[in-house]
């Protein structure tokens, strides 16, 4: 049995249902990200686990115990908020010690744990500082230490990096992931940032309109999106309309050209229309070794992005986006150049 | 530009004179008890009057009790409205403003009808009961100021997130209020408390009609019978009010807000 089980979670606010029958099974020590756009219900799911919202239906089970109706204070679930939520009247040490004082731990044990947590978040000298004397990144580290100090069964992170600048965000997400792995704590992380979700998680839950569209490893979510929403939300994608020609042999027609696909045509009849997806980085321009498929195109735009050169190419009625690494010796492409875009049959995804 | 500045200076000088001249005149008059010389004799007479000490200490006790009871009622209410029932805020604000539009004499007559010696709750039967009634009346009078001060303080902090983070760490509502919310609205609480203190110290209508030995009725009594001492008392009452305002400013500056930068 899973360590954390969410079964049939429903949340209604008046006549509006924001979470529809949400199911998720999380293993002990797993790092799960709930990824989706604003209003998709990801924060509501997290708040239901924390106990700040009561589910309209469904159950939340942690380590075999049903906590659905328990008050937040009785759940032993730690939470880190986007706005840090450090207590402004307490210094760093008192903030970290707060939960332990509530639990009536002996003073010596509290002090030892505070020292341990300060070392863990690499801020051993800031115990006496007040929150207003800390930077955003430091405050969020303290908030993390405060949540972890009481040894919660589950750690909930509600967009903890959103208020930070880009550089700190990247370094802190690496720290959070390292800490989570070091402590082996089961973690649910809410974000709308796909890069965060993909880089930190064991599994990602892509949410849309209160439902889990797809649950899978970052690799699966990125490379094998199951729905149009997942495909369009995660990463940049070329979405193209095609016609099924020979489903048995995996052949479709794309912009008038025969293209071989590895899978996904099983349930489609011949001549049916389907939507296919191709990642920009899966396409190669005039490669030395031709791939299984090739589409003749004309370049309509070239964007130099430093390490990456993004090329827009027209193929029939379709405009495809292609990403190539900037290499000193590679040809400099320009508008109007005729090229062939090559890709393997397993790179093309037939969407449901 | 220069003309508008001159106009502003003239307006400020006229305003300052308008407020200061009567005060200076009152202060100057309060020093004239001894014929032909300035002295603090009027102040000495006031301080040596046992009725002054009794009425002032009575009003101070009433003010402290009013502040305590007012805070016990207002802080949890304002907190609960902000956290759980924001839609009730207009209604609560309307209720707390009522003491400003209903004359004190109407309120106190209402109290006397409800709590007189032949009513179900005969508070006026005993001296202590009447003291309590007066104190509750003062809480009502202070409500507009106290509620607004506390509500403004709560507005300045993220009540919901602080509450939720404390809850997730195992705290109950009392602990959250006592250790998280109250310390962070300390300046607002003190502002409300000093305003309440200033209101109670000078209040006349409630105390006179309930026949309590408060400072307000004492001021009126002295004013009706003596010449120089009322001026000394007026200056002292102003000093108490200014001290309260000064303390509000002093504590108001000590608010620490969380950093918002993203370094």
CSV table of C-alpha atoms in Angstrom, one decimal, chain A residues 47 52 72-73 77-79 81 83-90 98-99 102 130-132 134-139 146-147 150 163-165 168, chain B residues 84 157-158 160-173 175-176 178-184 255-263:
chain,number,residue,atom,x,y,z
A,47,UNK,CA,-4.5,22.5,0.9
A,52,UNK,CA,-6.8,23.9,5.2
A,72,UNK,CA,-4.3,20.7,10.3
A,73,UNK,CA,-2.6,20.8,13.7
A,77,UNK,CA,2.2,17.5,7.7
A,78,UNK,CA,4.8,20.2,7.2
A,79,UNK,CA,4.1,23.0,4.8
A,81,UNK,CA,4.3,28.7,1.6
A,83,UNK,CA,5.1,33.9,0.9
A,84,UNK,CA,7.6,32.3,3.4
A,85,UNK,CA,5.2,32.9,6.3
A,86,UNK,CA,7.9,33.2,8.8
A,87,UNK,CA,6.7,34.8,12.1
A,88,UNK,CA,8.0,38.4,12.0
A,89,UNK,CA,8.1,38.7,15.8
A,90,UNK,CA,10.4,35.7,16.2
A,98,UNK,CA,8.0,27.0,17.2
A,99,UNK,CA,6.6,23.6,16.2
A,102,UNK,CA,4.1,23.4,20.7
A,130,UNK,CA,14.8,38.3,12.4
A,131,UNK,CA,13.0,37.5,9.1
A,132,UNK,CA,13.1,41.2,7.9
A,134,UNK,CA,17.1,38.0,5.7
A,135,UNK,CA,16.9,37.8,1.9
A,136,UNK,CA,14.0,36.0,0.2
A,137,UNK,CA,16.1,32.9,-0.4
A,138,UNK,CA,17.3,32.8,3.2
A,139,UNK,CA,13.7,33.2,4.5
A,146,UNK,CA,10.9,25.1,10.4
A,147,UNK,CA,8.6,22.7,8.5
A,150,UNK,CA,9.0,18.7,13.6
A,163,UNK,CA,8.7,34.8,-5.2
A,164,UNK,CA,12.5,34.4,-5.8
A,165,UNK,CA,14.6,35.7,-8.6
A,168,UNK,CA,18.2,31.9,-6.5
B,84,UNK,CA,-13.1,33.1,8.2
B,157,UNK,CA,0.2,41.2,8.1
B,158,UNK,CA,-0.7,38.1,6.1
B,160,UNK,CA,-4.2,33.7,6.6
B,161,UNK,CA,-0.7,32.4,5.8
B,162,UNK,CA,0.7,33.1,9.3
B,163,UNK,CA,-2.3,31.2,10.8
B,164,UNK,CA,-2.0,28.3,8.4
B,165,UNK,CA,1.8,28.0,8.9
B,166,UNK,CA,1.2,28.0,12.7
B,167,UNK,CA,-1.6,25.4,12.3
B,168,UNK,CA,0.6,23.1,10.2
B,169,UNK,CA,3.1,23.3,13.1
B,170,UNK,CA,0.5,22.0,15.5
B,171,UNK,CA,-0.7,25.3,17.1
B,172,UNK,CA,-4.2,25.8,18.3
B,173,UNK,CA,-6.2,29.0,17.9
B,175,UNK,CA,-1.6,29.8,20.7
B,176,UNK,CA,-1.8,31.4,17.3
B,178,UNK,CA,-1.3,34.8,21.6
B,179,UNK,CA,2.1,34.0,20.1
B,180,UNK,CA,1.8,34.8,16.4
B,181,UNK,CA,-1.0,37.4,15.7
B,182,UNK,CA,-0.9,39.6,18.8
B,183,UNK,CA,2.9,40.2,18.8
B,184,UNK,CA,2.7,41.2,15.2
B,255,UNK,CA,6.7,47.5,13.5
B,256,UNK,CA,8.9,45.0,11.7
B,257,UNK,CA,7.7,43.8,8.4
B,258,UNK,CA,9.0,40.8,6.5
B,259,UNK,CA,11.5,41.5,3.8
B,260,UNK,CA,10.0,41.4,0.3
B,261,UNK,CA,13.1,41.4,-1.7
B,262,UNK,CA,14.2,38.3,-3.5
B,263,UNK,CA,17.9,38.3,-3.1
